[in-house]
Amino acid sequence: MTRRLNNRDIFIALFAVGITYLFNVYYLFHIHHHLGSLASQNTAPIDKSGDSTPSILHVEYEHTPQILIRDDNVPMYPIEWVQPPPRARHDSPNQDILLPTELRHHAPGWTLFSNIYMADDTFYIVLPSDEEVSQAQQKFPEMRLMISRPLFALNEPQNIADREPVDGRTMKFISIEVAERLWGIKGERILVVEGNTVLVHEPGQFLQHFYHTFVELWFGVWIFWTGAHSNGGSEDVVTPPIHRLIFARTPSWHDPAGLNVYLFRGLFPSMSIENEEDWNERVGITAGARRVFRFPTLLLTDRSASHRGHWTGTQNQRIASEAWEYVKEKNLIPTSSLKEGQWWRPVREAVWRYAGVQSFHTWTKDKPITISYWSRQLSRSRKLRPQDHLRLVEELDALAKRKGWHFNHVDAEKISKDKQIQLISSTDILLGIHGNGLSHLTFMPHSNISTVIELFYPTGFAHDYQWTSFALGHGYAAVWNDTHHSHHPKMWPNYPNGQNGDGGFQGNHIPVHAPYVAQLIEGRVEGAVDLMTGVKNH
């Protein structure tokens, strides 16, 4: 049976409601006041003077240097010029964020922009007037040297033609007036991607391979980015961080050995990495160009565009060479530092620290040489003849014992990635069959005798490790059984099929005359062989 409320019950209920209301008002007022005081202390005022680049997003960076501790209590220091992803809040939408595009640096396949736009999978270059749009061909590089249609590359005429960019679809030049009609006078429909972005505009044909992703692509990114911000090699310039890396045309950038993840995640823990799925999401929300993303700073890389350049297309097929030669031509990094690979030193030494290297190796004449043979005998393809492999190990071990040197016979499949880096960090002479193991040359210390010896099936050749050795200042020799070649301008990629069913370039019966290799190493160290000319000194 329900009891009816009397006056006393009604009074108590109203009193409780009133107390609750007053408490909430008091509590919310003090929380709001506290947050406001924090914001006034910690948030930099927005510059309204016009000297800065206004944006719909006001970004606050909170950066604390990160030191990782390994299981054995060895600190690991990643490359921490990469700041954590920006934490943002929306400011007034009335700020002018529709800014003209600026071309800052360009080499075939490597283009650094300020304020480039993307909507519906088309890149927009926004210029101040219709007149400048009509003159864009005089002020900007050919579109085909900046970007391509992202198709798998085949060395066939039709495929080469199909990869040419489509004007107005792949990339488009428009005036600010047109941009205002598309995205609003004040850029109401512009989404700003704060920070610095590297966008890799190529399919996954090569990107699931450690050499092509880290040793070739990132090699080029690093030299171009460093050169673009070096101010002629001034020591006062700090290279700005790269906040995000976008693999726009591939679902995966992971290699089978896991080295891409090991290095990108370990060296750049704060850099966000996006793939094709993420890019398609960006494309989807800008469908029909109703909205647009603006990238304040974007380095656009394109493999096919690099192959249309002189160095990659006619000299060495290495996309990083276009970036390297541009930096050299513009004298953005001093020649001595460029030739000795000093521009790569921050990466190399960060890898050593990350892998737990206790002390850095620098060769001098009073120190013993370390030879590291990176074997492929446990791989599926490209192996030495079994008897030649055994003889090579015997000869190198005997040479090291006779000279008081060190010799490492490395089966990478049997050791950790940390251990691989630790071994290469103290290596002076690296040798092995053409293959992924030689990519470790990028983490080998530079010295007057640092050398890479690449074993090929006779007459076979590829520029991959020859050019990379050159760019880092290491000596280099390509060995064909019992002869070697070092830096011959007429050497061109060749992948012989072999004979008598031996598999040729890709086969498992590659010959090598072990005593010749041992003699070559000894001659190199003692100065009897000049690897730049490939001839003996007298």
Coordinates of N, CA, C and O in Angstrom, one line a residue, residues 292-442:
V292 N 39.5 19.1 -48.3 CA 40.9 18.9 -48.7 C 41.8 18.8 -47.5 O 41.6 19.5 -46.5
F293 N 42.9 18.0 -47.6 CA 43.9 18.0 -46.6 C 45.0 19.0 -47.1 O 45.4 19.0 -48.3
R294 N 45.5 19.8 -46.2 CA 46.7 20.6 -46.5 C 47.9 20.1 -45.6 O 47.8 19.9 -44.4
F295 N 49.0 19.8 -46.3 CA 50.2 19.4 -45.7 C 51.1 20.6 -45.6 O 51.7 21.0 -46.7
P296 N 51.4 21.2 -44.4 CA 52.3 22.4 -44.3 C 53.7 22.1 -44.9 O 54.3 22.9 -45.5
T297 N 54.2 20.9 -44.6 CA 55.5 20.4 -45.1 C 55.4 19.0 -45.5 O 55.0 18.1 -44.7
L298 N 55.7 18.7 -46.8 CA 55.6 17.4 -47.3 C 56.7 17.1 -48.3 O 56.9 17.8 -49.2
L299 N 57.4 16.0 -48.0 CA 58.4 15.5 -48.9 C 57.8 14.3 -49.7 O 57.4 13.3 -49.1
L300 N 57.6 14.5 -51.0 CA 57.0 13.6 -51.9 C 58.1 12.8 -52.6 O 58.9 13.3 -53.3
T301 N 58.0 11.4 -52.4 CA 59.0 10.6 -53.1 C 58.2 9.7 -54.1 O 57.2 9.2 -53.8
D302 N 58.9 9.5 -55.2 CA 58.2 8.7 -56.3 C 59.3 7.9 -57.1 O 60.1 8.5 -57.7
R303 N 59.2 6.6 -57.0 CA 60.3 5.8 -57.6 C 60.3 5.9 -59.1 O 61.4 6.1 -59.7
S304 N 59.2 5.9 -59.7 CA 59.1 6.0 -61.2 C 59.7 7.3 -61.7 O 60.3 7.4 -62.7
A305 N 59.3 8.4 -60.9 CA 59.8 9.7 -61.3 C 61.4 9.8 -61.2 O 62.0 10.4 -62.0
S306 N 61.9 9.1 -60.2 CA 63.4 9.1 -60.1 C 64.0 8.4 -61.3 O 65.1 8.8 -61.8
H307 N 63.4 7.3 -61.7 CA 63.9 6.6 -62.9 C 63.8 7.4 -64.2 O 64.5 7.0 -65.2
R308 N 63.1 8.5 -64.2 CA 63.1 9.4 -65.3 C 64.3 10.4 -65.2 O 64.5 11.2 -66.2
G309 N 65.0 10.4 -64.1 CA 66.1 11.3 -63.9 C 67.4 10.8 -64.5 O 67.5 9.6 -64.9
H310 N 68.4 11.6 -64.6 CA 69.7 11.2 -65.3 C 70.4 10.1 -64.5 O 70.7 9.1 -65.0
W311 N 70.5 10.3 -63.2 CA 71.4 9.4 -62.4 C 70.7 8.0 -62.2 O 71.4 7.0 -62.4
T312 N 69.5 8.0 -61.8 CA 68.8 6.7 -61.6 C 68.5 6.1 -63.0 O 68.7 4.9 -63.1
G313 N 68.1 6.9 -63.9 CA 67.7 6.3 -65.2 C 68.8 5.8 -66.1 O 68.6 4.9 -66.9
T314 N 69.9 6.5 -66.0 CA 71.0 6.1 -67.0 C 72.3 5.7 -66.3 O 73.2 5.2 -67.1
Q315 N 72.4 5.8 -65.0 CA 73.7 5.5 -64.4 C 73.7 4.3 -63.4 O 74.6 3.5 -63.5
N316 N 72.8 4.3 -62.5 CA 72.9 3.3 -61.4 C 71.6 2.7 -60.9 O 71.6 1.8 -60.1
Q317 N 70.5 3.2 -61.4 CA 69.2 2.6 -61.0 C 68.8 2.7 -59.5 O 67.9 2.2 -59.0
R318 N 69.6 3.5 -58.8 CA 69.3 3.7 -57.3 C 68.6 5.0 -57.2 O 69.2 6.1 -57.4
I319 N 67.4 5.0 -56.6 CA 66.6 6.2 -56.5 C 67.2 7.2 -55.6 O 67.1 8.4 -55.8
A320 N 67.9 6.7 -54.6 CA 68.6 7.7 -53.6 C 69.7 8.5 -54.3 O 70.1 9.5 -53.8
S321 N 70.2 8.0 -55.4 CA 71.3 8.7 -56.1 C 70.8 10.1 -56.6 O 71.6 11.0 -56.7
E322 N 69.5 10.2 -57.0 CA 69.0 11.5 -57.4 C 69.1 12.5 -56.3 O 69.5 13.7 -56.5
A323 N 68.7 12.1 -55.1 CA 68.8 12.9 -53.9 C 70.2 13.3 -53.6 O 70.5 14.4 -53.3
W324 N 71.1 12.3 -53.6 CA 72.5 12.5 -53.2 C 73.2 13.5 -54.2 O 73.9 14.4 -53.8
E325 N 72.9 13.3 -55.5 CA 73.6 14.2 -56.5 C 73.0 15.6 -56.4 O 73.8 16.6 -56.6
Y326 N 71.7 15.7 -56.0 CA 71.2 17.1 -55.9 C 71.8 17.8 -54.7 O 72.2 19.0 -54.9
V327 N 72.0 17.1 -53.6 CA 72.6 17.7 -52.4 C 74.0 18.1 -52.8 O 74.5 19.2 -52.4
K328 N 74.7 17.2 -53.5 CA 76.1 17.5 -53.9 C 76.2 18.7 -54.9 O 77.0 19.6 -54.7
E329 N 75.3 18.8 -55.9 CA 75.3 19.8 -56.9 C 75.0 21.2 -56.2 O 75.6 22.2 -56.6
K330 N 74.1 21.2 -55.3 CA 73.7 22.5 -54.6 C 74.6 22.8 -53.5 O 74.4 23.9 -52.8
N331 N 75.6 22.0 -53.2 CA 76.5 22.2 -52.1 C 75.8 22.4 -50.8 O 76.2 23.2 -49.9
L332 N 74.7 21.6 -50.6 CA 74.0 21.7 -49.3 C 74.7 21.1 -48.1 O 74.4 21.4 -47.0
I333 N 75.5 20.1 -48.4 CA 76.4 19.5 -47.4 C 77.8 19.5 -47.9 O 78.0 19.3 -49.1
P334 N 78.8 19.9 -47.1 CA 80.2 20.0 -47.5 C 80.6 18.7 -48.2 O 80.3 17.6 -47.8
T335 N 81.4 18.8 -49.3 CA 81.8 17.7 -50.1 C 82.5 16.6 -49.3 O 82.3 15.4 -49.5
S336 N 83.4 17.0 -48.4 CA 84.1 16.0 -47.6 C 83.2 15.2 -46.7 O 83.3 14.0 -46.6
S337 N 82.2 15.8 -46.1 CA 81.2 15.1 -45.3 C 80.3 14.2 -46.2 O 79.9 13.1 -45.8
L338 N 80.1 14.7 -47.4 CA 79.2 13.9 -48.3 C 79.9 12.6 -48.7 O 79.4 11.5 -48.7
K339 N 81.2 12.8 -49.1 CA 81.9 11.6 -49.6 C 82.3 10.6 -48.5 O 82.4 9.4 -48.8
E340 N 82.4 11.0 -47.3 CA 82.7 10.1 -46.2 C 81.4 9.6 -45.5 O 81.5 8.9 -44.5
G341 N 80.3 10.0 -46.0 CA 79.0 9.5 -45.4 C 78.7 10.1 -44.0 O 78.0 9.5 -43.3
Q342 N 79.3 11.3 -43.7 CA 79.1 11.8 -42.4 C 77.6 12.2 -42.2 O 77.1 12.2 -41.0
W343 N 76.9 12.5 -43.3 CA 75.5 12.9 -43.2 C 74.6 11.7 -42.6 O 73.6 11.9 -42.1
W344 N 75.1 10.4 -42.8 CA 74.4 9.2 -42.4 C 74.8 8.8 -40.9 O 74.2 8.0 -40.3
R345 N 75.9 9.5 -40.4 CA 76.4 9.1 -39.1 C 75.4 9.1 -38.0 O 75.4 8.2 -37.2
P346 N 74.5 10.1 -37.9 CA 73.5 10.0 -36.8 C 72.6 8.8 -36.8 O 72.3 8.2 -35.8
V347 N 72.3 8.3 -38.0 CA 71.5 7.1 -38.1 C 72.3 5.9 -37.7 O 71.9 5.1 -36.9
R348 N 73.5 5.8 -38.3 CA 74.4 4.7 -38.0 C 74.6 4.5 -36.5 O 74.5 3.4 -35.9
E349 N 75.0 5.6 -35.9 CA 75.4 5.5 -34.4 C 74.1 5.3 -33.6 O 74.2 4.7 -32.5
A350 N 73.0 5.8 -34.0 CA 71.7 5.6 -33.3 C 71.4 4.1 -33.3 O 70.9 3.5 -32.3
V351 N 71.6 3.4 -34.5 CA 71.4 2.0 -34.6 C 72.3 1.2 -33.7 O 71.9 0.3 -33.0
W352 N 73.6 1.6 -33.6 CA 74.5 1.0 -32.7 C 74.0 1.0 -31.2 O 74.0 0.0 -30.5
R353 N 73.6 2.2 -30.8 CA 73.2 2.4 -29.4 C 71.9 1.6 -29.2 O 71.8 0.9 -28.1
Y354 N 71.0 1.6 -30.1 CA 69.8 0.9 -30.0 C 70.0 -0.6 -29.9 O 69.3 -1.3 -29.1
A355 N 71.0 -1.1 -30.6 CA 71.3 -2.5 -30.5 C 72.2 -2.9 -29.3 O 72.6 -4.1 -29.2
G356 N 72.6 -2.0 -28.5 CA 73.3 -2.3 -27.3 C 74.8 -2.3 -27.5 O 75.5 -3.0 -26.7
V357 N 75.4 -1.6 -28.6 CA 76.8 -1.6 -28.8 C 77.4 -0.8 -27.6 O 77.0 0.4 -27.4
Q358 N 78.4 -1.4 -27.0 CA 79.0 -0.8 -25.8 C 80.0 0.3 -26.1 O 80.1 1.3 -25.4
S359 N 80.8 0.1 -27.1 CA 81.8 1.2 -27.5 C 81.9 1.2 -29.0 O 81.7 0.2 -29.7
F360 N 82.1 2.4 -29.6 CA 82.1 2.6 -31.0 C 83.5 2.3 -31.5 O 84.5 2.7 -31.0
H361 N 83.5 1.6 -32.6 CA 84.8 1.1 -33.2 C 85.3 2.1 -34.2 O 84.6 2.5 -35.1
T362 N 86.5 2.5 -34.1 CA 87.2 3.3 -35.0 C 88.6 2.7 -35.3 O 89.4 2.5 -34.4
W363 N 88.8 2.4 -36.6 CA 90.0 1.7 -37.0 C 91.2 2.6 -37.0 O 91.1 3.7 -37.5
T364 N 92.3 2.2 -36.5 CA 93.6 2.9 -36.7 C 94.6 1.8 -37.0 O 94.4 0.6 -36.8
K365 N 95.8 2.2 -37.4 CA 96.8 1.3 -37.9 C 97.3 0.3 -36.8 O 97.8 -0.8 -37.1
D366 N 97.1 0.7 -35.6 CA 97.6 -0.2 -34.5 C 96.5 -1.2 -34.0 O 96.8 -1.9 -33.1
K367 N 95.3 -1.1 -34.6 CA 94.3 -2.0 -34.2 C 94.1 -3.2 -35.2 O 94.3 -3.0 -36.4
P368 N 93.7 -4.3 -34.7 CA 93.5 -5.5 -35.6 C 92.3 -5.3 -36.5 O 91.3 -4.6 -36.1
I369 N 92.3 -5.8 -37.7 CA 91.2 -5.8 -38.7 C 90.2 -6.8 -38.3 O 90.5 -7.9 -37.8
T370 N 88.9 -6.5 -38.5 CA 87.8 -7.4 -38.4 C 87.2 -7.7 -39.7 O 86.7 -6.8 -40.4
I371 N 87.2 -8.9 -40.2 CA 86.5 -9.4 -41.4 C 85.2 -10.1 -41.0 O 85.2 -11.0 -40.2
S372 N 84.1 -9.7 -41.7 CA 82.9 -10.4 -41.5 C 82.3 -10.9 -42.8 O 82.1 -10.2 -43.7
Y373 N 82.2 -12.2 -42.8 CA 81.6 -12.9 -44.0 C 80.1 -13.2 -43.7 O 79.8 -14.0 -42.9
W374 N 79.2 -12.5 -44.4 CA 77.8 -12.7 -44.3 C 77.3 -13.8 -45.2 O 77.2 -13.6 -46.4
S375 N 77.1 -15.0 -44.7 CA 76.8 -16.1 -45.5 C 75.4 -16.2 -45.9 O 74.5 -15.8 -45.2
R376 N 75.1 -16.8 -47.1 CA 73.8 -17.0 -47.6 C 73.5 -18.5 -47.7 O 72.5 -18.9 -48.4
Q377 N 74.3 -19.3 -47.1 CA 74.2 -20.8 -47.3 C 72.9 -21.4 -46.7 O 72.5 -22.5 -47.1
L378 N 72.3 -20.6 -45.8 CA 71.0 -21.1 -45.3 C 69.8 -20.5 -46.0 O 68.7 -20.7 -45.6
S379 N 70.1 -19.7 -47.0 CA 69.0 -19.0 -47.8 C 68.5 -20.0 -48.8 O 69.1 -21.1 -49.1
R380 N 67.4 -19.6 -49.5 CA 66.8 -20.5 -50.5 C 67.5 -20.3 -51.9 O 67.5 -21.2 -52.7
S381 N 68.1 -19.2 -52.1 CA 68.8 -18.9 -53.4 C 70.0 -18.1 -53.2 O 70.3 -17.6 -52.2
R382 N 70.8 -18.1 -54.3 CA 72.1 -17.3 -54.4 C 73.0 -17.8 -53.3 O 73.3 -17.1 -52.3
K383 N 73.6 -19.0 -53.5 CA 74.5 -19.6 -52.6 C 75.8 -19.9 -53.3 O 75.8 -20.1 -54.5
L384 N 76.9 -20.0 -52.6 CA 78.2 -20.5 -53.1 C 78.1 -22.0 -53.3 O 77.3 -22.7 -52.6
R385 N 78.9 -22.5 -54.2 CA 79.1 -24.0 -54.2 C 79.6 -24.4 -52.8 O 80.4 -23.8 -52.2
P386 N 79.0 -25.5 -52.3 CA 79.3 -25.9 -50.9 C 80.8 -26.0 -50.7 O 81.3 -25.5 -49.7
Q387 N 81.6 -26.6 -51.6 CA 83.0 -26.7 -51.4 C 83.7 -25.4 -51.4 O 84.7 -25.1 -50.7
D388 N 83.2 -24.4 -52.2 CA 83.8 -23.1 -52.3 C 83.5 -22.3 -51.0 O 84.4 -21.5 -50.5
H389 N 82.3 -22.5 -50.5 CA 82.0 -21.9 -49.2 C 82.9 -22.3 -48.1 O 83.4 -21.5 -47.3
L390 N 83.1 -23.6 -48.0 CA 84.0 -24.2 -46.9 C 85.4 -23.7 -47.1 O 86.1 -23.3 -46.1
R391 N 85.9 -23.6 -48.3 CA 87.2 -23.2 -48.5 C 87.4 -21.7 -48.2 O 88.4 -21.3 -47.7
L392 N 86.3 -20.9 -48.5 CA 86.4 -19.5 -48.2 C 86.5 -19.3 -46.7 O 87.3 -18.4 -46.3
V393 N 85.7 -20.0 -45.9 CA 85.8 -19.8 -44.5 C 87.1 -20.2 -44.0 O 87.7 -19.5 -43.1
E394 N 87.7 -21.3 -44.5 CA 89.0 -21.7 -44.1 C 90.1 -20.7 -44.4 O 91.0 -20.4 -43.6
E395 N 90.1 -20.1 -45.6 CA 91.1 -19.1 -46.0 C 91.0 -17.9 -45.2 O 92.0 -17.3 -44.8
L396 N 89.8 -17.4 -45.0 CA 89.6 -16.2 -44.2 C 90.0 -16.4 -42.7 O 90.6 -15.5 -42.1
D397 N 89.7 -17.5 -42.2 CA 90.1 -17.8 -40.8 C 91.6 -17.9 -40.7 O 92.2 -17.4 -39.7
A398 N 92.2 -18.5 -41.7 CA 93.7 -18.7 -41.7 C 94.3 -17.3 -41.8 O 95.3 -17.0 -41.1
L399 N 93.8 -16.4 -42.7 CA 94.3 -15.1 -42.9 C 94.3 -14.3 -41.6 O 95.2 -13.7 -41.2
A400 N 93.1 -14.4 -40.9 CA 92.9 -13.6 -39.7 C 93.9 -14.1 -38.6 O 94.5 -13.3 -37.9
K401 N 94.1 -15.4 -38.5 CA 95.0 -15.9 -37.5 C 96.5 -15.5 -37.8 O 97.3 -15.2 -36.9
R402 N 96.8 -15.6 -39.1 CA 98.2 -15.3 -39.5 C 98.5 -13.8 -39.2 O 99.6 -13.4 -38.8
K403 N 97.5 -12.9 -39.4 CA 97.7 -11.5 -39.3 C 97.4 -10.9 -37.9 O 97.6 -9.7 -37.6
G404 N 96.8 -11.8 -37.0 CA 96.4 -11.3 -35.7 C 95.1 -10.5 -35.8 O 94.8 -9.6 -35.0
W405 N 94.3 -10.8 -36.8 CA 93.0 -10.1 -37.0 C 91.8 -10.9 -36.4 O 92.1 -11.9 -35.8
H406 N 90.6 -10.4 -36.6 CA 89.4 -11.1 -36.2 C 88.6 -11.5 -37.4 O 88.5 -10.8 -38.4
F407 N 87.9 -12.7 -37.3 CA 87.1 -13.1 -38.4 C 85.7 -13.6 -37.9 O 85.7 -14.4 -36.9
N408 N 84.7 -13.1 -38.5 CA 83.3 -13.5 -38.1 C 82.7 -14.2 -39.3 O 82.6 -13.6 -40.4
H409 N 82.2 -15.4 -39.1 CA 81.4 -16.2 -40.1 C 80.0 -16.0 -39.6 O 79.6 -16.6 -38.6
V410 N 79.2 -15.2 -40.3 CA 77.8 -14.9 -39.8 C 76.7 -15.6 -40.6 O 76.6 -15.5 -41.8
D411 N 75.9 -16.4 -39.9 CA 74.7 -16.9 -40.4 C 73.6 -16.1 -39.7 O 73.2 -16.4 -38.6
A412 N 73.1 -15.1 -40.4 CA 72.1 -14.1 -39.8 C 70.9 -14.8 -39.3 O 70.3 -14.4 -38.3
E413 N 70.5 -15.9 -39.9 CA 69.3 -16.6 -39.5 C 69.4 -17.2 -38.1 O 68.4 -17.5 -37.4
K414 N 70.6 -17.3 -37.6 CA 70.9 -18.0 -36.3 C 71.1 -17.0 -35.1 O 71.2 -17.4 -34.0
I415 N 71.2 -15.7 -35.4 CA 71.4 -14.7 -34.4 C 70.4 -13.6 -34.4 O 69.7 -13.4 -35.4
S416 N 70.3 -12.9 -33.3 CA 69.3 -11.8 -33.2 C 69.7 -10.6 -34.0 O 70.9 -10.5 -34.4
K417 N 68.8 -9.7 -34.2 CA 69.1 -8.5 -35.0 C 70.0 -7.6 -34.2 O 70.9 -7.0 -34.8
D418 N 69.9 -7.6 -32.9 CA 70.9 -6.8 -32.0 C 72.3 -7.4 -32.3 O 73.2 -6.6 -32.4
K419 N 72.4 -8.7 -32.3 CA 73.7 -9.3 -32.5 C 74.3 -9.0 -33.8 O 75.5 -8.7 -34.0
Q420 N 73.5 -9.0 -34.9 CA 73.9 -8.6 -36.2 C 74.5 -7.2 -36.2 O 75.6 -7.0 -36.8
I421 N 73.8 -6.3 -35.6 CA 74.3 -4.9 -35.5 C 75.6 -4.8 -34.7 O 76.5 -4.1 -35.1
Q422 N 75.7 -5.5 -33.6 CA 76.9 -5.5 -32.8 C 78.1 -6.0 -33.6 O 79.2 -5.4 -33.5
L423 N 77.9 -7.0 -34.5 CA 79.0 -7.5 -35.3 C 79.4 -6.5 -36.3 O 80.6 -6.3 -36.6
I424 N 78.4 -5.9 -37.0 CA 78.8 -5.0 -38.1 C 79.4 -3.7 -37.6 O 80.2 -3.1 -38.3
S425 N 79.1 -3.4 -36.3 CA 79.6 -2.1 -35.8 C 81.1 -2.2 -35.6 O 81.7 -1.1 -35.4
S426 N 81.7 -3.4 -35.6 CA 83.1 -3.5 -35.4 C 83.8 -4.1 -36.6 O 84.9 -4.5 -36.6
T427 N 83.1 -4.1 -37.8 CA 83.6 -4.7 -39.0 C 84.3 -3.7 -39.8 O 83.9 -2.6 -40.0
D428 N 85.5 -4.1 -40.4 CA 86.2 -3.3 -41.3 C 86.1 -3.8 -42.8 O 86.1 -3.0 -43.7
I429 N 86.0 -5.1 -43.0 CA 85.8 -5.7 -44.3 C 84.6 -6.6 -44.2 O 84.5 -7.5 -43.5
L430 N 83.6 -6.2 -45.1 CA 82.4 -7.0 -45.1 C 82.3 -7.7 -46.5 O 82.5 -7.0 -47.5
L431 N 82.0 -9.0 -46.5 CA 81.9 -9.6 -47.8 C 80.7 -10.6 -47.7 O 80.4 -11.1 -46.7
G432 N 80.2 -10.9 -48.9 CA 79.1 -11.8 -49.0 C 78.6 -11.8 -50.5 O 78.9 -11.0 -51.3
I433 N 77.7 -12.8 -50.8 CA 77.0 -12.8 -52.1 C 76.0 -11.7 -52.1 O 75.5 -11.3 -51.1
H434 N 75.8 -11.2 -53.4 CA 74.8 -10.2 -53.6 C 73.5 -10.6 -52.9 O 72.9 -11.6 -53.2
G435 N 73.0 -9.7 -52.0 CA 71.8 -10.1 -51.2 C 71.6 -9.2 -50.0 O 72.5 -8.3 -49.7
N436 N 70.5 -9.4 -49.3 CA 70.1 -8.5 -48.2 C 71.2 -8.4 -47.1 O 71.2 -7.3 -46.5
G437 N 72.0 -9.4 -46.9 CA 73.0 -9.3 -45.8 C 73.9 -8.2 -46.0 O 74.4 -7.5 -45.0
L438 N 74.2 -7.8 -47.2 CA 75.2 -6.7 -47.5 C 74.6 -5.4 -47.2 O 75.3 -4.4 -47.1
S439 N 73.2 -5.3 -47.0 CA 72.6 -4.0 -46.5 C 73.2 -3.6 -45.2 O 73.1 -2.4 -44.9
H440 N 73.8 -4.5 -44.5 CA 74.4 -4.1 -43.2 C 75.6 -3.1 -43.4 O 76.1 -2.6 -42.4
L441 N 76.0 -3.0 -44.6 CA 77.2 -2.1 -44.8 C 76.8 -0.7 -44.4 O 77.7 0.2 -44.1
T442 N 75.5 -0.3 -44.4 CA 75.1 1.0 -43.9 C 75.4 1.2 -42.4 O 75.3 2.4 -42.0

